CSV table of C-alpha atoms in Angstrom, one decimal:
chain,number,residue,atom,x,y,z
A,215,MET,CA,-19.6,25.3,-36.6
A,216,PHE,CA,-23.1,24.3,-37.6
A,217,ARG,CA,-22.6,22.0,-40.6
A,218,ARG,CA,-24.2,18.9,-39.2
A,219,GLU,CA,-27.7,17.7,-40.1
A,220,GLY,CA,-30.7,18.3,-37.9
A,221,LYS,CA,-32.2,21.4,-36.6
A,222,VAL,CA,-30.4,23.8,-34.3
A,223,VAL,CA,-31.9,24.2,-30.8
A,224,CYS,CA,-30.9,26.3,-27.8
A,225,ILE,CA,-31.0,24.4,-24.5
A,226,VAL,CA,-31.0,26.3,-21.2
A,227,SER,CA,-30.6,24.6,-17.8
A,228,VAL,CA,-31.7,26.7,-14.8
A,229,ALA,CA,-31.2,26.0,-11.1
A,230,SER,CA,-30.8,28.1,-8.0
A,231,ASP,CA,-27.0,27.6,-8.3
A,232,GLY,CA,-26.6,29.0,-11.8
A,233,VAL,CA,-27.3,28.5,-15.5
A,234,SER,CA,-26.0,26.3,-18.3
A,235,LEU,CA,-26.6,27.0,-22.0
A,236,ALA,CA,-26.0,25.0,-25.1
A,237,PHE,CA,-26.6,25.1,-28.9
A,238,ALA,CA,-27.0,21.6,-30.4
A,239,HIS,CA,-28.2,19.7,-33.5
A,240,VAL,CA,-31.1,17.4,-32.8
A,241,GLY,CA,-33.5,15.3,-34.9
A,242,LYS,CA,-31.2,13.2,-37.0
A,243,GLY,CA,-28.8,10.6,-35.6
A,244,LYS,CA,-27.1,11.3,-32.3
A,245,PRO,CA,-27.6,14.9,-31.0
A,246,HIS,CA,-24.5,17.0,-31.2
A,247,ILE,CA,-23.6,19.8,-28.8
A,248,ALA,CA,-21.6,22.5,-30.7
A,249,PHE,CA,-21.5,25.1,-28.0
A,250,ALA,CA,-21.8,24.9,-24.2
A,251,LYS,CA,-21.2,27.3,-21.3
A,252,ARG,CA,-21.9,27.3,-17.6
A,253,ALA,CA,-22.2,30.3,-15.2
A,254,LEU,CA,-22.5,29.8,-11.4
A,255,LEU,CA,-23.6,32.2,-8.8
A,256,SER,CA,-21.1,33.5,-6.3
A,257,LEU,CA,-21.5,32.1,-2.8
A,258,GLU,CA,-22.8,35.2,-1.1
A,259,GLU,CA,-26.0,35.1,1.1
A,260,ARG,CA,-29.2,35.8,-0.8
A,261,THR,CA,-32.9,35.7,-0.2
A,262,ASP,CA,-35.0,33.5,-2.5
A,263,GLU,CA,-36.0,36.5,-4.5
A,264,GLN,CA,-32.5,37.8,-4.8
A,265,THR,CA,-31.4,34.3,-6.0
A,266,ARG,CA,-34.0,34.3,-8.7
A,267,ILE,CA,-33.0,37.7,-9.9
A,268,ALA,CA,-29.3,36.8,-9.9
A,269,VAL,CA,-29.9,33.6,-11.9
A,270,VAL,CA,-31.9,35.4,-14.5
A,271,GLN,CA,-29.1,38.0,-14.8
A,272,LEU,CA,-26.6,35.2,-15.4
A,273,LEU,CA,-28.9,33.9,-18.2
A,274,GLU,CA,-29.0,37.4,-19.7
A,275,THR,CA,-25.2,37.6,-19.6
A,276,LEU,CA,-24.8,34.3,-21.4
A,277,LEU,CA,-27.5,35.2,-24.0
A,278,LYS,CA,-25.9,38.5,-24.6
A,279,GLU,CA,-22.6,36.8,-25.4
A,280,VAL,CA,-24.0,34.3,-27.9
A,281,ALA,CA,-27.3,35.6,-29.4
A,282,SER,CA,-25.6,37.2,-32.3
A,283,ARG,CA,-23.8,34.0,-33.2
A,284,PHE,CA,-26.6,31.5,-33.4
A,285,VAL,CA,-30.2,31.3,-34.7
A,286,PRO,CA,-32.0,28.5,-33.0
A,287,GLU,CA,-35.1,27.0,-34.5
A,288,SER,CA,-36.5,26.2,-31.0
A,289,ILE,CA,-35.6,26.9,-27.4
A,290,HIS,CA,-35.9,24.4,-24.5
A,291,VAL,CA,-35.6,25.4,-20.9
A,292,VAL,CA,-35.0,22.8,-18.2
A,293,VAL,CA,-35.9,24.1,-14.7
A,294,HIS,CA,-34.6,22.2,-11.6
A,295,ALA,CA,-35.8,22.0,-8.0
A,296,PRO,CA,-36.7,24.0,-6.0
A,297,TRP,CA,-38.4,25.9,-8.8
A,298,SER,CA,-40.0,22.9,-10.5
A,299,ARG,CA,-42.0,19.8,-9.5
A,300,PHE,CA,-42.7,16.6,-11.4
A,301,ARG,CA,-45.2,13.9,-10.6
A,302,THR,CA,-46.5,10.7,-12.0
A,303,VAL,CA,-49.9,9.1,-11.3
A,304,SER,CA,-51.5,5.9,-12.6
A,305,GLY,CA,-55.1,5.0,-13.2
A,306,SER,CA,-56.9,2.0,-14.8
A,307,VAL,CA,-60.2,1.0,-16.2
A,308,VAL,CA,-61.5,-2.6,-16.3
A,309,PHE,CA,-63.9,-3.5,-19.1
A,310,GLU,CA,-66.8,-5.9,-18.7
A,311,ASN,CA,-65.8,-7.4,-22.1
A,312,GLU,CA,-62.5,-7.3,-23.9
A,313,ARG,CA,-62.1,-4.0,-25.8
A,314,PHE,CA,-60.3,-2.9,-28.9
A,315,ILE,CA,-57.7,-0.3,-27.7
A,316,THR,CA,-57.7,2.9,-29.6
A,317,LYS,CA,-55.8,6.1,-29.2
A,318,ALA,CA,-59.0,7.9,-28.2
A,319,LEU,CA,-59.6,5.4,-25.4
A,320,ILE,CA,-56.0,5.8,-24.1
A,321,ASP,CA,-56.4,9.6,-24.2
A,322,GLU,CA,-59.7,9.5,-22.4
A,323,THR,CA,-58.3,7.3,-19.6
A,324,ALA,CA,-55.2,9.5,-19.3
A,325,ARG,CA,-57.3,12.7,-19.2
A,326,HIS,CA,-59.2,11.4,-16.1
A,327,VAL,CA,-56.0,10.4,-14.4
A,328,LEU,CA,-54.4,13.8,-15.1
A,329,GLU,CA,-57.2,15.6,-13.3
A,330,SER,CA,-55.7,14.4,-10.1
A,331,ILE,CA,-52.3,16.1,-10.8
A,332,GLU,CA,-52.2,19.8,-10.0
A,333,GLU,CA,-48.6,20.1,-11.2
A,334,LYS,CA,-49.0,20.4,-15.0
A,335,ASN,CA,-48.6,24.0,-16.0
A,336,VAL,CA,-45.7,23.3,-18.4
A,337,GLU,CA,-45.8,19.6,-19.3
A,338,ALA,CA,-48.2,16.6,-19.1
A,339,GLY,CA,-48.5,13.3,-21.0
A,340,VAL,CA,-48.5,9.6,-20.8
A,341,VAL,CA,-45.4,7.8,-19.5
A,342,ARG,CA,-46.5,4.1,-20.1
A,343,VAL,CA,-49.5,2.1,-21.0
A,344,PHE,CA,-50.3,-1.3,-19.4
A,345,LEU,CA,-52.7,-3.8,-21.0
A,346,ASN,CA,-53.9,-6.6,-18.7
A,347,GLY,CA,-51.1,-5.6,-16.3
A,348,TYR,CA,-48.3,-5.8,-18.8
A,349,PRO,CA,-46.4,-2.8,-20.2
A,350,THR,CA,-47.1,-2.4,-23.9
A,351,ALA,CA,-45.0,-0.2,-26.2
A,352,ARG,CA,-47.6,-0.1,-29.0
A,353,PRO,CA,-51.0,-0.6,-27.4
A,354,VAL,CA,-53.2,0.8,-30.2
A,355,GLY,CA,-54.8,-1.9,-32.1
A,356,LYS,CA,-54.5,-4.6,-29.5
A,357,ARG,CA,-57.4,-6.0,-27.4
A,358,ALA,CA,-57.6,-6.1,-23.6
A,359,HIS,CA,-60.0,-6.2,-20.6
A,360,GLU,CA,-57.9,-3.8,-18.5
A,361,LEU,CA,-56.2,-0.6,-19.5
A,362,GLU,CA,-53.8,1.3,-17.2
A,363,THR,CA,-52.1,4.5,-18.0
A,364,VAL,CA,-49.2,6.2,-16.1
A,365,VAL,CA,-49.3,9.9,-16.7
A,366,PHE,CA,-47.0,12.7,-15.7
A,367,GLY,CA,-47.4,16.4,-14.9
A,368,GLY,CA,-44.7,19.1,-14.4
A,369,THR,CA,-44.9,22.6,-13.0
A,370,VAL,CA,-42.5,25.5,-12.9
A,371,GLU,CA,-42.7,28.4,-10.5
A,372,GLN,CA,-44.6,31.1,-12.4
A,373,GLY,CA,-42.4,34.0,-11.4
A,374,VAL,CA,-39.3,32.1,-12.6
A,375,GLN,CA,-40.9,31.0,-15.8
A,376,ALA,CA,-42.1,34.6,-16.6
A,377,SER,CA,-38.7,36.1,-16.0
A,378,ILE,CA,-36.9,33.5,-18.1
A,379,GLU,CA,-39.4,33.9,-21.0
A,380,HIS,CA,-39.0,37.7,-20.9
A,381,THR,CA,-35.2,37.5,-20.9
A,382,ILE,CA,-35.1,34.9,-23.8
A,383,GLY,CA,-37.6,37.0,-25.7
A,384,THR,CA,-35.3,40.0,-25.5
A,385,TYR,CA,-32.5,38.1,-27.4
A,386,PHE,CA,-34.6,35.7,-29.5
A,387,PRO,CA,-37.8,37.6,-30.2
A,388,GLY,CA,-40.8,35.6,-31.5
A,389,ARG,CA,-39.5,32.3,-30.1
A,390,LYS,CA,-41.5,31.0,-27.2
A,391,PRO,CA,-39.4,28.6,-25.1
A,392,VAL,CA,-40.6,25.1,-24.3
A,393,PHE,CA,-40.3,24.4,-20.5
A,394,ARG,CA,-39.4,21.1,-19.0
A,395,THR,CA,-38.8,20.0,-15.4
A,396,GLY,CA,-35.4,18.7,-14.4
A,397,ALA,CA,-36.9,15.5,-13.0
A,398,ARG,CA,-38.8,14.8,-16.2
A,399,VAL,CA,-35.7,15.2,-18.3
A,400,LEU,CA,-33.6,13.0,-16.0
A,401,LEU,CA,-36.2,10.3,-15.8
A,402,ALA,CA,-36.5,10.2,-19.6
A,403,VAL,CA,-32.7,9.7,-19.9
A,404,VAL,CA,-32.6,7.1,-17.1
A,405,ASN,CA,-35.3,5.0,-18.9
A,406,GLU,CA,-33.2,5.2,-22.0
A,407,TYR,CA,-29.8,4.7,-20.4
A,408,ILE,CA,-30.7,2.0,-17.9
A,409,PRO,CA,-33.9,0.5,-19.3
A,410,ASN,CA,-33.9,-2.7,-17.3
A,411,VAL,CA,-34.0,-1.3,-13.8
A,412,HIS,CA,-37.6,-1.1,-12.6
A,413,ARG,CA,-37.1,0.0,-9.0
A,414,PHE,CA,-34.7,2.7,-8.2
A,415,VAL,CA,-33.9,6.0,-6.5
A,416,ILE,CA,-33.0,9.0,-8.6
A,417,LEU,CA,-30.9,11.5,-6.7
A,418,SER,CA,-30.2,14.8,-8.4
A,419,ILE,CA,-28.0,17.4,-6.8
A,420,ARG,CA,-28.2,20.9,-8.4
A,421,GLY,CA,-29.2,24.1,-6.6
A,422,ALA,CA,-31.2,21.9,-4.3
A,423,THR,CA,-31.3,18.1,-4.0
A,424,GLU,CA,-34.3,16.3,-5.5
A,425,CYS,CA,-35.0,12.6,-4.8
A,426,MET,CA,-37.6,10.4,-6.6
A,427,VAL,CA,-38.4,6.8,-5.8
A,428,VAL,CA,-39.6,5.1,-9.0
A,429,ARG,CA,-41.2,1.7,-9.2
A,430,HIS,CA,-42.4,0.4,-12.6
A,431,GLU,CA,-42.5,3.9,-14.2
A,432,LEU,CA,-44.5,5.4,-11.2
A,433,GLU,CA,-43.1,7.9,-8.7
A,434,THR,CA,-44.0,6.4,-5.4
A,435,GLN,CA,-42.1,8.8,-3.1
A,436,TYR,CA,-40.6,12.3,-3.5
A,437,GLY,CA,-38.4,14.4,-1.4
A,438,THR,CA,-36.2,17.5,-1.5
A,439,VAL,CA,-33.6,19.0,0.7
A,440,ALA,CA,-32.1,22.5,0.5
A,441,GLU,CA,-28.6,21.0,0.5
A,442,GLY,CA,-27.2,21.6,-3.0
A,443,LEU,CA,-24.2,22.8,-5.0
A,444,ALA,CA,-24.0,26.2,-3.3
A,445,THR,CA,-24.4,25.0,0.2
A,446,ILE,CA,-21.9,22.2,-0.3
A,447,LEU,CA,-19.3,24.6,-1.7
A,448,LYS,CA,-20.0,27.0,1.2
A,449,ARG,CA,-19.2,24.3,3.6
A,450,ILE,CA,-15.9,23.5,1.8
A,451,ALA,CA,-14.7,27.0,0.9
A,452,PRO,CA,-17.0,29.7,2.0
A,453,GLN,CA,-14.8,32.5,0.7
A,454,GLY,CA,-13.8,30.7,-2.5
A,455,LEU,CA,-15.0,31.1,-6.1
A,456,PRO,CA,-17.3,28.3,-7.1
A,457,GLU,CA,-15.5,27.3,-10.3
A,458,GLU,CA,-12.1,27.3,-8.5
A,459,THR,CA,-13.4,25.3,-5.6
A,460,LEU,CA,-15.0,22.7,-8.0
A,461,SER,CA,-11.8,22.4,-9.9
A,462,LEU,CA,-9.8,21.8,-6.6
A,463,VAL,CA,-12.4,19.2,-5.4
A,464,LYS,CA,-12.1,17.3,-8.7
A,465,MET,CA,-8.3,17.3,-8.6
A,466,ALA,CA,-8.1,16.4,-4.9
A,467,GLU,CA,-10.5,13.5,-5.4
A,468,SER,CA,-8.5,12.1,-8.3
A,469,ASP,CA,-5.2,12.5,-6.3
A,470,SER,CA,-3.8,14.5,-9.3
A,471,CYS,CA,-2.3,17.2,-7.1
A,472,SER,CA,-0.4,17.4,-3.8
A,473,THR,CA,-0.4,21.1,-3.2
A,474,ASP,CA,-1.3,22.8,0.1
A,475,ALA,CA,-4.5,24.0,-1.6
A,476,CYS,CA,-5.5,20.4,-2.4
A,477,THR,CA,-4.6,19.2,1.1
A,478,ALA,CA,-6.8,21.9,2.5
A,479,ILE,CA,-9.7,21.0,0.2
A,480,LYS,CA,-9.5,17.4,1.3
A,481,GLU,CA,-9.6,18.4,4.9
A,482,ALA,CA,-12.5,20.7,4.3
A,483,VAL,CA,-14.4,18.0,2.4
A,484,ALA,CA,-13.9,15.6,5.4
A,485,ARG,CA,-15.2,18.3,7.8
A,486,ALA,CA,-18.3,18.9,5.6
A,487,GLU,CA,-19.4,15.2,5.4
A,488,PRO,CA,-21.0,14.9,8.9
A,489,GLU,CA,-23.4,17.7,8.0
A,490,LEU,CA,-24.2,16.2,4.7
A,491,VAL,CA,-24.9,12.9,6.4
A,492,ARG,CA,-27.5,14.7,8.6
A,493,SER,CA,-29.1,16.6,5.7
A,494,PHE,CA,-29.4,13.6,3.4
A,495,GLY,CA,-30.3,11.2,6.2
A,496,ASP,CA,-33.2,13.4,7.2
A,497,MET,CA,-34.5,13.2,3.6
A,498,PHE,CA,-34.1,9.5,3.3
A,499,ALA,CA,-35.8,9.0,6.7
A,500,ALA,CA,-38.8,10.9,5.6
A,501,LEU,CA,-39.0,8.8,2.4
A,502,ALA,CA,-38.6,5.5,4.3
A,503,ASN,CA,-41.3,6.5,6.7
A,504,VAL,CA,-43.7,5.9,3.9
A,505,ARG,CA,-41.9,2.9,2.5
A,506,ARG,CA,-38.3,1.7,2.5
A,507,VAL,CA,-36.5,2.8,-0.7
A,508,PRO,CA,-34.9,0.6,-3.4
A,509,ASN,CA,-31.2,-0.1,-3.2
A,510,ASP,CA,-30.4,1.0,-6.7
A,511,MET,CA,-29.5,4.7,-6.9
A,512,ILE,CA,-29.2,6.6,-10.1
A,513,PHE,CA,-27.0,9.5,-9.1
A,514,PHE,CA,-26.5,12.9,-10.9
A,515,ALA,CA,-24.5,15.9,-9.8
A,516,PRO,CA,-22.1,18.5,-11.3
A,517,THR,CA,-19.3,16.7,-13.0
A,518,GLU,CA,-16.6,17.9,-10.6
A,519,LEU,CA,-18.5,16.7,-7.5
A,520,THR,CA,-19.6,13.4,-8.9
A,521,PRO,CA,-16.6,11.2,-7.9
A,522,TRP,CA,-16.6,12.3,-4.3
A,523,LEU,CA,-20.4,12.4,-3.8
A,524,SER,CA,-21.1,9.1,-5.6
A,525,HIS,CA,-18.5,7.4,-3.3
A,526,PHE,CA,-20.0,9.2,-0.3
A,527,PHE,CA,-23.4,7.6,-0.9
A,528,THR,CA,-21.8,4.2,-1.3
A,529,ARG,CA,-19.5,4.6,1.7
A,530,ILE,CA,-21.9,6.2,4.2
A,531,ASP,CA,-24.3,3.7,5.8
A,532,PHE,CA,-27.8,4.7,4.8
A,533,SER,CA,-28.9,1.0,4.9
A,534,GLN,CA,-31.5,1.6,7.6
A,535,PHE,CA,-33.6,3.3,4.9
A,536,THR,CA,-33.3,0.7,2.1
A,537,ALA,CA,-35.6,-2.2,1.3
A,538,THR,CA,-32.9,-4.8,1.8
A,539,THR,CA,-31.1,-3.0,4.6
A,540,GLN,CA,-28.0,-3.0,2.4
A,541,PRO,CA,-26.0,0.1,1.3
A,542,PHE,CA,-27.0,1.9,-1.9
A,543,SER,CA,-25.7,0.5,-5.2
A,544,VAL,CA,-24.9,3.8,-7.0
A,545,SER,CA,-24.9,4.2,-10.8
A,546,VAL,CA,-23.5,7.6,-11.9
A,547,ILE,CA,-24.9,9.4,-14.9
A,548,GLY,CA,-22.2,11.7,-16.3
A,549,ALA,CA,-21.3,13.2,-19.7
A,550,GLN,CA,-18.9,10.3,-20.5
A,551,ASP,CA,-21.7,7.8,-19.7
A,552,LEU,CA,-23.9,9.5,-22.2
A,553,GLU,CA,-21.6,9.3,-25.2
A,554,LYS,CA,-23.9,6.8,-26.9
A,555,LEU,CA,-26.7,9.4,-26.6
A,556,VAL,CA,-25.0,12.7,-27.3
A,557,SER,CA,-21.7,14.0,-28.7
A,558,PHE,CA,-19.7,17.2,-28.1
A,559,GLU,CA,-17.8,19.4,-30.6
A,560,ALA,CA,-14.0,19.2,-30.2
A,561,GLY,CA,-13.0,21.7,-27.5
A,562,VAL,CA,-16.5,22.0,-26.0
A,563,PRO,CA,-16.4,20.9,-22.3
A,564,SER,CA,-18.4,17.7,-21.6
A,565,ASP,CA,-21.0,19.0,-19.3
A,566,ALA,CA,-23.3,16.3,-17.8
A,567,THR,CA,-26.2,18.7,-17.1
A,568,LEU,CA,-26.3,19.8,-20.8
A,569,ALA,CA,-25.7,16.3,-22.1
A,570,ILE,CA,-28.7,15.0,-20.2
A,571,ALA,CA,-30.9,17.9,-21.3
A,572,THR,CA,-29.9,17.6,-24.9
A,573,ALA,CA,-30.4,13.8,-25.0
A,574,ALA,CA,-33.9,14.3,-23.5
A,575,VAL,CA,-34.8,17.1,-26.0
A,576,HIS,CA,-33.7,14.8,-28.8
A,577,MET,CA,-36.0,12.1,-27.5
A,578,PHE,CA,-38.9,14.5,-27.1
A,579,GLU,CA,-38.4,15.9,-30.6
A,580,ALA,CA,-38.0,12.5,-32.3
């Protein structure tokens, strides 16, 4: 299986709805996913602590299955909301006389800006450098009278991080995982995938829903809502199995089946929408209370829900919250959209969550 060039990495995506795991080649050419598997929690009621324990148990089950088959050179863990938080902040310095820009000068400016970010226990760095107000890809060696840095910081809930590290250490001793936040990973791929959009909303639905408003590399607003994969599935089929319900939703949305089960799912989806409108509307209202949000939405959700929910955000009138009072213009990021960034081994399911995580790890490792 592992005959391609590049180093073998293990990529784990963790959210309060479940775990996805992949082994991939990164470092040379397009990253290639040779193995991928997803495990979702059942839809029973749990406390927050019970959810954390159950998710770590799912991770252990997946690792137990594959640890003897693969030897990764590094392990990367992507943790999604509500167990992670990502922020960007900008800061600038104006020189009395034009200065020669050095790496040390950029680092010093960034360090001062980072002091204002508390959320940086797992990742921190520079997103973009502006010279005299213009974004500059290679600022070192140039001259300017104003230097601005946009920096990022990310944090993961310490109890979740410790449990994941312990579980991974059991199956891959001696390998300390690198942690990333889901928002950081998604933003990195968006900047690569849609590089010419400078004002947009990123909406990511996993265990919870996370929404970032980004203007010129800088997060200007941030919101979350508890509505996520598990709550949506509970509204549609409270007694169903998550994977079966997801499969039925996908088939029903594509009109590829006409069974009684698909008809029932379509009716359940329609009944669920008013509550989703309320949940997401409350989040957008809180964001717009600070400043109306851009119309361009970059949308990410589990593959099976993407056709329905992306259409939902286009069809439902949220225009009262947007900058132009027009409906959202939704761009979907799915595994098929990422074919130019990542490839899958024949027979391996094209999972959008793992495609995005792998593409980001490849960028970070390059």
